[in-house]
Amino acid sequence: NAGVTQTPKFQVLKTGQSMTLQCAQDMNHNSMYWYRQDPGMGLRLIYYSASEGTTDKGEVPNGYNVSRLNKREFSLRLESAAPSQTSVYFCASSPNSGPLSGRQPQHFGDGTRLSIL
Amino acid sequence: KQEVTQIPAALSVPEGENLVLNCSFTDSAIYNLQWFRQDPGKGLTSLLLIQSSQREQTSGRLNASLDKSSGRSTLYIAASQPGDSATYLCAVKYSGGATNKLIFGTGTLLAVQP
């Protein structure tokens, strides 16, 4: 079972370059999420999509855009990368949306390690 | 501000020992609390999820408790094994606000020595 698949696994960018991180899940989940993980700060929510066709800002959305392409795919785009965006990015999904969204655990991908020089 | 704190940041124990990991949160109005395991270079694996109405959850050698009034959760690992070595994260989903938002602690890095 593939679960949540993220591509690429590693990437190095120069300041100002743009890039899109891809995420796909094969569990027919409604909700999808993008987090960043930084040393000493834990995971922080960037954006989430409660269901196909909807997206909402999380805790740290500045400098990012997202697209919920279909039920399976949720991409994260950096339009003009900055060194402060060097991080490990995780995509996650969960079965439910709305009031039931908290009753099921989130399933995580293996992450994209992004370095911006 | 809603925060989640995990102490200690790192823990080393000999194989076979029972151990407790701690998680504290600042707001008792939680919806649920989850414990995750993260192996180096990998994503997070959900271990246990406790709803706000529950006091504990068990899975194999793992037992998680929840005390909302004191703002604490503990993850108890019985008879630890070297394969339990990983970072353990707790995350709280608060009631109200952004429906799908989890607040994560910074984790406890556990090393079980053979």
JSON list of C-alpha atoms in Angstrom, two decimals, chain B residues 9-10 12 14-15 17 22-23 25 31 39 44 52 54 71 78 90 95-96 110-111:
[
{"chain": "B", "resi": 9, "resn": "ALA", "atom": "CA", "xyz": [13.70, 16.33, 24.74]},
{"chain": "B", "resi": 10, "resn": "ALA", "atom": "CA", "xyz": [15.79, 13.15, 24.77]},
{"chain": "B", "resi": 12, "resn": "SER", "atom": "CA", "xyz": [18.12, 6.91, 26.83]},
{"chain": "B", "resi": 14, "resn": "PRO", "atom": "CA", "xyz": [18.39, 0.11, 28.69]},
{"chain": "B", "resi": 15, "resn": "GLU", "atom": "CA", "xyz": [16.43, -2.55, 26.88]},
{"chain": "B", "resi": 17, "resn": "GLU", "atom": "CA", "xyz": [12.86, -0.98, 30.95]},
{"chain": "B", "resi": 22, "resn": "ASN", "atom": "CA", "xyz": [5.23, 13.26, 28.88]},
{"chain": "B", "resi": 23, "resn": "CYS", "atom": "CA", "xyz": [3.14, 15.76, 26.95]},
{"chain": "B", "resi": 25, "resn": "PHE", "atom": "CA", "xyz": [-0.85, 21.35, 26.74]},
{"chain": "B", "resi": 31, "resn": "TYR", "atom": "CA", "xyz": [-10.94, 17.71, 20.85]},
{"chain": "B", "resi": 39, "resn": "ASP", "atom": "CA", "xyz": [11.85, 7.35, 12.49]},
{"chain": "B", "resi": 44, "resn": "LEU", "atom": "CA", "xyz": [5.01, 10.27, 11.17]},
{"chain": "B", "resi": 52, "resn": "SER", "atom": "CA", "xyz": [-11.47, 14.18, 24.71]},
{"chain": "B", "resi": 54, "resn": "GLN", "atom": "CA", "xyz": [-11.60, 9.13, 26.89]},
{"chain": "B", "resi": 71, "resn": "GLY", "atom": "CA", "xyz": [-3.34, 19.48, 30.75]},
{"chain": "B", "resi": 78, "resn": "ALA", "atom": "CA", "xyz": [6.31, -1.43, 28.50]},
{"chain": "B", "resi": 90, "resn": "CYS", "atom": "CA", "xyz": [2.26, 14.33, 20.63]},
{"chain": "B", "resi": 95, "resn": "SER", "atom": "CA", "xyz": [-12.02, 22.39, 19.94]},
{"chain": "B", "resi": 96, "resn": "GLY", "atom": "CA", "xyz": [-13.22, 25.27, 17.82]},
{"chain": "B", "resi": 110, "resn": "LEU", "atom": "CA", "xyz": [14.10, 7.91, 22.61]},
{"chain": "B", "resi": 111, "resn": "ALA", "atom": "CA", "xyz": [17.12, 5.63, 22.45]}
]
